[in-house]
JSON list of C-alpha atoms in Angstrom, two decimals:
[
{"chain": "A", "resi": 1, "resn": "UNK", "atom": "CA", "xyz": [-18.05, -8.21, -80.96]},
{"chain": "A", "resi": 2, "resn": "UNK", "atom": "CA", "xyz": [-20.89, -6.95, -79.11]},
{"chain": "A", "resi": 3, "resn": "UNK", "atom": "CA", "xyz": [-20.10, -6.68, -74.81]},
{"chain": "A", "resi": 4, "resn": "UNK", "atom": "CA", "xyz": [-22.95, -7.19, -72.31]},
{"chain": "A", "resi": 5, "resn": "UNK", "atom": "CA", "xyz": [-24.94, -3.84, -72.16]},
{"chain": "A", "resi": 6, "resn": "UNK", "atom": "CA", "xyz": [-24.27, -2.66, -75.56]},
{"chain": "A", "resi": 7, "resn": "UNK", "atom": "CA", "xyz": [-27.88, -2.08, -76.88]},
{"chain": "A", "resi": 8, "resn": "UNK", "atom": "CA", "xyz": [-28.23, -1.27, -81.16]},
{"chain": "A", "resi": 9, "resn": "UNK", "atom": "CA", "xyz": [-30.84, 0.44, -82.66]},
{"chain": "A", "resi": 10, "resn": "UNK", "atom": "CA", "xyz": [-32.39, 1.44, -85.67]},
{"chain": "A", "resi": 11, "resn": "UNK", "atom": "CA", "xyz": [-35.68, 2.82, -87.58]},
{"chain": "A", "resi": 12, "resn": "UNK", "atom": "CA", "xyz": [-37.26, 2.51, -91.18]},
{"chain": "A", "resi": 13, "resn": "UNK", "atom": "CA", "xyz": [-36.85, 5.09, -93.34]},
{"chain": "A", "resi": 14, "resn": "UNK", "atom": "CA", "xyz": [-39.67, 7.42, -91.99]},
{"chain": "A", "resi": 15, "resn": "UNK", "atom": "CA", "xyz": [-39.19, 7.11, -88.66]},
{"chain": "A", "resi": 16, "resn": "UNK", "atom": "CA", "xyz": [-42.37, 5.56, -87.61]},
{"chain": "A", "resi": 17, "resn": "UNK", "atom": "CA", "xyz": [-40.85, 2.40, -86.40]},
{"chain": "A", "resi": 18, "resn": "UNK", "atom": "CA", "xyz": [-38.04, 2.18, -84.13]},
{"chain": "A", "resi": 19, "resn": "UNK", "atom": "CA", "xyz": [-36.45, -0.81, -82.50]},
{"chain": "A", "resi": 20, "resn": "UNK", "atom": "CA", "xyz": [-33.54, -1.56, -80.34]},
{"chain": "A", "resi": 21, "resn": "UNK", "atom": "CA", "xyz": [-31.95, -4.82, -78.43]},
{"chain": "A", "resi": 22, "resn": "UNK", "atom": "CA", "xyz": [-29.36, -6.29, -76.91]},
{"chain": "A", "resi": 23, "resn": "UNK", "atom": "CA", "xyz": [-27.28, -7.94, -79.26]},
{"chain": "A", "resi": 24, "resn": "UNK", "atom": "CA", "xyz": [-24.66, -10.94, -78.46]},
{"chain": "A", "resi": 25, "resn": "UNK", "atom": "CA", "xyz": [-22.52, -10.17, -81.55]},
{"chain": "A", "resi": 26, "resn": "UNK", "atom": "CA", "xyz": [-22.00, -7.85, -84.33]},
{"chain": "A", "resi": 27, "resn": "UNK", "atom": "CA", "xyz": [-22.21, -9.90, -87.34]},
{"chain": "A", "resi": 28, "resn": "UNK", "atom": "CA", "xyz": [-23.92, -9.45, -90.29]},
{"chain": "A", "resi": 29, "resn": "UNK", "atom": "CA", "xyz": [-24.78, -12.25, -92.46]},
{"chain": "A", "resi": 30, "resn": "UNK", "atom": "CA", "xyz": [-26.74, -12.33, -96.46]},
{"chain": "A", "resi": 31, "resn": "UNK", "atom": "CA", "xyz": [-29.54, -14.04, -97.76]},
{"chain": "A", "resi": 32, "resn": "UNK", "atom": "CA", "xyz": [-29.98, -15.01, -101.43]},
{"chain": "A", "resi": 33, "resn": "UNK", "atom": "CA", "xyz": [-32.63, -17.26, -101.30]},
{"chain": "A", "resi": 34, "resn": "UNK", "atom": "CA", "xyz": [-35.39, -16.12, -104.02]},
{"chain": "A", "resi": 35, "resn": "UNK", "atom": "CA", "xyz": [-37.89, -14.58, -101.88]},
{"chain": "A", "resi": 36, "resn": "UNK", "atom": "CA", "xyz": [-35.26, -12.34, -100.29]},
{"chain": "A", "resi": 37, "resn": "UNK", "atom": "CA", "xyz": [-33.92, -10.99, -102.95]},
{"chain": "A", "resi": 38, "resn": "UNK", "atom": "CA", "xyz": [-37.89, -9.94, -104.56]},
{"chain": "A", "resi": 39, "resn": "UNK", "atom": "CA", "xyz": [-38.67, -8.46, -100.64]},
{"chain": "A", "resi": 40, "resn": "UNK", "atom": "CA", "xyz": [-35.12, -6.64, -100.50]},
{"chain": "A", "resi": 41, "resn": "UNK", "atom": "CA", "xyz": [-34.35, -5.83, -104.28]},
{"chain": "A", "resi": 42, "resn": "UNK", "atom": "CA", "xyz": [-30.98, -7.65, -104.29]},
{"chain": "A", "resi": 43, "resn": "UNK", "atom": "CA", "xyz": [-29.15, -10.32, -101.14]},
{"chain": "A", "resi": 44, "resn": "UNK", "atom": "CA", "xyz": [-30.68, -9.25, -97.60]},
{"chain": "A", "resi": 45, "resn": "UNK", "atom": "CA", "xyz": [-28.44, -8.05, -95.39]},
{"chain": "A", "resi": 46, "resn": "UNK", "atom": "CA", "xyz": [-29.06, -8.94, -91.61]},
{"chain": "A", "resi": 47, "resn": "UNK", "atom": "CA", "xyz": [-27.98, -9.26, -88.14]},
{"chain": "A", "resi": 48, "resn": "UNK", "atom": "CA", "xyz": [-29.37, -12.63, -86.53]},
{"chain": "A", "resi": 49, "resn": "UNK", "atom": "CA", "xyz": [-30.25, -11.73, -83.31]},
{"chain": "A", "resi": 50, "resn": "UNK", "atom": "CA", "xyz": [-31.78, -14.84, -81.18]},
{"chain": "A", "resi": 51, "resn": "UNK", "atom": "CA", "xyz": [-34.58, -13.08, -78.10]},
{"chain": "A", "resi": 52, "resn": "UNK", "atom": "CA", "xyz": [-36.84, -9.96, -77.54]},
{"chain": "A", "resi": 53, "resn": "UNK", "atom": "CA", "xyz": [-36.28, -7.01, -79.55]},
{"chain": "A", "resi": 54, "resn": "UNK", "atom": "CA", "xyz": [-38.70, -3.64, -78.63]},
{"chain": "A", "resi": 55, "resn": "UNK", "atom": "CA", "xyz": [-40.37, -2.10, -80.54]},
{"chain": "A", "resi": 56, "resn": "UNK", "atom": "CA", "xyz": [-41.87, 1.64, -80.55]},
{"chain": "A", "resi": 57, "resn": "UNK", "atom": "CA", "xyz": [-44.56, 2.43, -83.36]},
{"chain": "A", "resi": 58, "resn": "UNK", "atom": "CA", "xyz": [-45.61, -1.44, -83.55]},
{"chain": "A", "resi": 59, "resn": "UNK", "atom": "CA", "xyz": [-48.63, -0.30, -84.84]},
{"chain": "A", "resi": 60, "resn": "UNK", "atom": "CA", "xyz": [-46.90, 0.68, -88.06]},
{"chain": "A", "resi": 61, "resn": "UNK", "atom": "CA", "xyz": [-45.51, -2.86, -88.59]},
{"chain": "A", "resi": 62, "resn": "UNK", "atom": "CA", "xyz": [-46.66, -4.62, -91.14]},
{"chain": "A", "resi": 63, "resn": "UNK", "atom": "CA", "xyz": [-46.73, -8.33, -91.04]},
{"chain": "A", "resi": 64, "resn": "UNK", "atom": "CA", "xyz": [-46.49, -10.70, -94.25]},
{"chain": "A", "resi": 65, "resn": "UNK", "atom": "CA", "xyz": [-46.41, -14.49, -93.72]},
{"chain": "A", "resi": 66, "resn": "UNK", "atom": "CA", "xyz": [-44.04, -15.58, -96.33]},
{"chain": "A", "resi": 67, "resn": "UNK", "atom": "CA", "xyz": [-43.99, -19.13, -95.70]},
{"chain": "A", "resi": 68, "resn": "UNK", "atom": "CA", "xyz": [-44.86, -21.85, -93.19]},
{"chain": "A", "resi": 69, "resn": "UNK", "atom": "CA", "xyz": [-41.63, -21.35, -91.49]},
{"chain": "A", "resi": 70, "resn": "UNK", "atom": "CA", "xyz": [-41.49, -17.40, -91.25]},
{"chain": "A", "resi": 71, "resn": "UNK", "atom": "CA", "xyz": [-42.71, -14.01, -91.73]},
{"chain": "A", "resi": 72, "resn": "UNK", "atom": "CA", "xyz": [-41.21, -10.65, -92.72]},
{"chain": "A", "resi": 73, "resn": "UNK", "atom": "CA", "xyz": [-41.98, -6.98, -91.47]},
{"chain": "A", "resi": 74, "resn": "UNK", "atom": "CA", "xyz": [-41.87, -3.60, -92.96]},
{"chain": "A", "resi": 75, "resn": "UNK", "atom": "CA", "xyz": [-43.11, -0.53, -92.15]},
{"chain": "A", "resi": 76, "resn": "UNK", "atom": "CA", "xyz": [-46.84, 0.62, -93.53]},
{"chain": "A", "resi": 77, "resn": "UNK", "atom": "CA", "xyz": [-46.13, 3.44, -94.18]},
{"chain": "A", "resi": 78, "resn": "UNK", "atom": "CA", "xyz": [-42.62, 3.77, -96.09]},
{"chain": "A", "resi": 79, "resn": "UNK", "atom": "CA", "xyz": [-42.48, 0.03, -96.93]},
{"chain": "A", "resi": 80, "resn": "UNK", "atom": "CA", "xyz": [-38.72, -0.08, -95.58]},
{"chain": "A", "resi": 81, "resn": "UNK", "atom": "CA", "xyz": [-37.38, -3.90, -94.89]},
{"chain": "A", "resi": 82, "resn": "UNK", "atom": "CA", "xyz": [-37.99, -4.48, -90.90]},
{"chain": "A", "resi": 83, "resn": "UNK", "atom": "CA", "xyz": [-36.90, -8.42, -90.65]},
{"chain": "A", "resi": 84, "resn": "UNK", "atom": "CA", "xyz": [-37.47, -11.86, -91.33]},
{"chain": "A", "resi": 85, "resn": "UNK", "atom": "CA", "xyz": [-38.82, -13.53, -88.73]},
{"chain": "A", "resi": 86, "resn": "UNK", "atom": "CA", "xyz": [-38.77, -17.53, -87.55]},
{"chain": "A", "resi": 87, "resn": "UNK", "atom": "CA", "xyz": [-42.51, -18.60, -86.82]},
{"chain": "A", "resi": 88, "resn": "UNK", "atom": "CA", "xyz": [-43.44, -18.71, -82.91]},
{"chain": "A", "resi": 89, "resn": "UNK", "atom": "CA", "xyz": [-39.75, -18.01, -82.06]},
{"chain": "A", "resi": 90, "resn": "UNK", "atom": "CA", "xyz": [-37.64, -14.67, -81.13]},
{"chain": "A", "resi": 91, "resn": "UNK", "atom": "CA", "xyz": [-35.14, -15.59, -84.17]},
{"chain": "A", "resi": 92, "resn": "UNK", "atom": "CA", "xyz": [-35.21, -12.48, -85.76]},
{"chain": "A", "resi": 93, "resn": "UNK", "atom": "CA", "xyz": [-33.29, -11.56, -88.66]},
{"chain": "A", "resi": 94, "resn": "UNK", "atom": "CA", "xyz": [-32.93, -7.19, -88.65]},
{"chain": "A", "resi": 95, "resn": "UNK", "atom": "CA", "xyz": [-32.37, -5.94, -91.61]},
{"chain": "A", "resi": 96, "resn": "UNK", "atom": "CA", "xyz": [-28.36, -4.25, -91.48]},
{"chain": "A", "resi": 97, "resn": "UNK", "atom": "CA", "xyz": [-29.30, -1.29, -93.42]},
{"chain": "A", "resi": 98, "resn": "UNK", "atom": "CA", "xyz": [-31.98, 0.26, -90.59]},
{"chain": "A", "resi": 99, "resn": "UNK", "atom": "CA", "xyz": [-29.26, 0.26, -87.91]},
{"chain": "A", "resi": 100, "resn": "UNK", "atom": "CA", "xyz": [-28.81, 3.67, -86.59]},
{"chain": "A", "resi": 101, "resn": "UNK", "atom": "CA", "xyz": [-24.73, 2.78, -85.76]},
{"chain": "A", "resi": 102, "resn": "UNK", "atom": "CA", "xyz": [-23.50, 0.27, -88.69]},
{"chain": "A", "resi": 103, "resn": "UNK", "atom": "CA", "xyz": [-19.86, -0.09, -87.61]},
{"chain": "A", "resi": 104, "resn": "UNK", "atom": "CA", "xyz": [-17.72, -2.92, -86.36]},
{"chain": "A", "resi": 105, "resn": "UNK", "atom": "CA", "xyz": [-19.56, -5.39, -87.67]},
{"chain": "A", "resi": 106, "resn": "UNK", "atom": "CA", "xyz": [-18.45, -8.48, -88.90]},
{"chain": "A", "resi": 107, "resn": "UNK", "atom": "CA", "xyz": [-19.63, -10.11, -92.57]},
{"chain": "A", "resi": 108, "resn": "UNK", "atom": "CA", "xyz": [-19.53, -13.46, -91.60]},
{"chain": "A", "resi": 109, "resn": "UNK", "atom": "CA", "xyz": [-22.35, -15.89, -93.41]},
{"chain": "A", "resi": 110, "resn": "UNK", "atom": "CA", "xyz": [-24.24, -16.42, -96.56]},
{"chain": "A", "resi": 111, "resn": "UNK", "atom": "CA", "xyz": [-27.50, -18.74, -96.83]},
{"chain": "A", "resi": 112, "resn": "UNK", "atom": "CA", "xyz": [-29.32, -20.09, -99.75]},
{"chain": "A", "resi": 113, "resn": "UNK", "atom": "CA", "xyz": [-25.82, -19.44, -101.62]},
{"chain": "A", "resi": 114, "resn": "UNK", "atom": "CA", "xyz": [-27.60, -22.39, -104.15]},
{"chain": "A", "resi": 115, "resn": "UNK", "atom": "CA", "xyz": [-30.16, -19.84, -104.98]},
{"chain": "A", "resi": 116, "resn": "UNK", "atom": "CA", "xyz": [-27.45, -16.70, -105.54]},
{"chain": "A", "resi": 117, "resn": "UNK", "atom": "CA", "xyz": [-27.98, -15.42, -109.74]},
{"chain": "A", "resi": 118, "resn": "UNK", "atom": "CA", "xyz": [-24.37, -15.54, -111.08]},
{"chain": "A", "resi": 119, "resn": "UNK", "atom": "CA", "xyz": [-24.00, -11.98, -111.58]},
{"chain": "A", "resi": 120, "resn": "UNK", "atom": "CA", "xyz": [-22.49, -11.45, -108.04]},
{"chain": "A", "resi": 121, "resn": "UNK", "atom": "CA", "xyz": [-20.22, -12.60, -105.70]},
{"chain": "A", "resi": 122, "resn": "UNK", "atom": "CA", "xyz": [-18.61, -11.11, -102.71]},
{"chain": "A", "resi": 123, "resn": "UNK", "atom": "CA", "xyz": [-15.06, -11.20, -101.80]},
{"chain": "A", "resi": 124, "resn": "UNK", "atom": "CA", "xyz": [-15.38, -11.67, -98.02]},
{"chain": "A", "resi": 125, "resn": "UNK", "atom": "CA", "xyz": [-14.51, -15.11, -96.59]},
{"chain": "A", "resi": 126, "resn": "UNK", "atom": "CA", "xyz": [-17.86, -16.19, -94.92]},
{"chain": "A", "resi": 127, "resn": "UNK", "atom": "CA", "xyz": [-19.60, -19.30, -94.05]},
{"chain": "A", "resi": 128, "resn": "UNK", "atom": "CA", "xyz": [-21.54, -20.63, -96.85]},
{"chain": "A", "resi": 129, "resn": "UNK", "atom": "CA", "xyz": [-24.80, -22.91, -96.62]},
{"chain": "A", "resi": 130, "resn": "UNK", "atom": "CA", "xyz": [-27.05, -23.76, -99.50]},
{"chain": "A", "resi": 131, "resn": "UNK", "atom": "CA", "xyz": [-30.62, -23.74, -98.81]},
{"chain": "A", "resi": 132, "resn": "UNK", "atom": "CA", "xyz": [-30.49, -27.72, -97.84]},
{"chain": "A", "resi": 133, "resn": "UNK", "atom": "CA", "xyz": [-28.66, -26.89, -94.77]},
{"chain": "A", "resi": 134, "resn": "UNK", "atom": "CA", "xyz": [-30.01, -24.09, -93.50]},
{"chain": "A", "resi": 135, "resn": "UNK", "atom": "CA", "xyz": [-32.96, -25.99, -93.34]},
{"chain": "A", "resi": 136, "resn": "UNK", "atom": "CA", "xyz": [-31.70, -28.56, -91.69]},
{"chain": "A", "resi": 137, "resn": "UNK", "atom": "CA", "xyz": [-30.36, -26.16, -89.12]},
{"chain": "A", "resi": 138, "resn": "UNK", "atom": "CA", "xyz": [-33.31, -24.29, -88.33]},
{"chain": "A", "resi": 139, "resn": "UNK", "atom": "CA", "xyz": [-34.63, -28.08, -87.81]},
{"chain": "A", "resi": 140, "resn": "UNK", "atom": "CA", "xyz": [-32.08, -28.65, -85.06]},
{"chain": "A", "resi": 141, "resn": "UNK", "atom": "CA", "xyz": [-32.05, -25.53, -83.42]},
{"chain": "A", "resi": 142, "resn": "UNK", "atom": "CA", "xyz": [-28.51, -24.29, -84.40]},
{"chain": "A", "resi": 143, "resn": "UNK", "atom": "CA", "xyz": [-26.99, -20.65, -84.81]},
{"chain": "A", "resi": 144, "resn": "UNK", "atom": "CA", "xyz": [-26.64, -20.13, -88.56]},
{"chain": "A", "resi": 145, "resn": "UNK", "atom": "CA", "xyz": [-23.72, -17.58, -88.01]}
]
């Protein structure tokens, strides 16, 4: 669990982005909805992280708008995974793998688990929400974690 003044950061594979922010947890949650899995190559791993996150080498982000409801990032230049992003909202979703410190985090929730192909499965105990309720969430404002 993250305490107040404990700041993460991470970078894309070159280097030409770099973020950092102040997270309220360490959790680390999957996606396996369809679009996901094309942008990552396989479930994206990510830490929902709910206000501002900074940014140096912004002008290396790349911005794709992958549906009416969000966008995801990646760098230009090495095409690394940056986040999903909620439309007009600081509800980010950083990818887990660009963290520069990825200890003590907790696996804790999978989404779109209607959309998952059959030939995986993890063996963590996690919250589970098919793509129905995540919806529905996003629609009320709730944490998905």
């Amino acid at each position: 669990m993250a305490t107040e003044g404990d700041t993460l950061s991470g970078r894309c594979l070159c280097g030409a982005v770099r973020f950092s922010f102040d997270p309220k947890k360490r959790e680390v949650g999957v996606c396996h909805c369809s679009m996901c899995r094309r942008w990552a190559s396989g479930p994206f791993f990510a830490h929902d992280h709910e206000g501002p996150v900074r940014f140096e080498g912004a002008e290396n982000i790349g911005v794709y708008k992958s549906s009416e409801w969000g966008e995801r990032a990646f760098c230009k230049t090495c095409g690394t995974s940056l986040y999903w992003r909620l439309s007009g909202a600081e509800h980010y979703a950083l990818s887990a793998g660009t963290f520069d410190d990825q200890t003590d985090f907790a696996f804790v929730a999978e989404i779109f688990v209607d959309e998952k192909p059959g030939y995986y499965d993890f063996a963590n105990e996690t919250n589970k929400m098919t793509g129905a309720e995540v919806m529905a969430a996003f629609a009320a404002g709730k944490d998905l974690g």
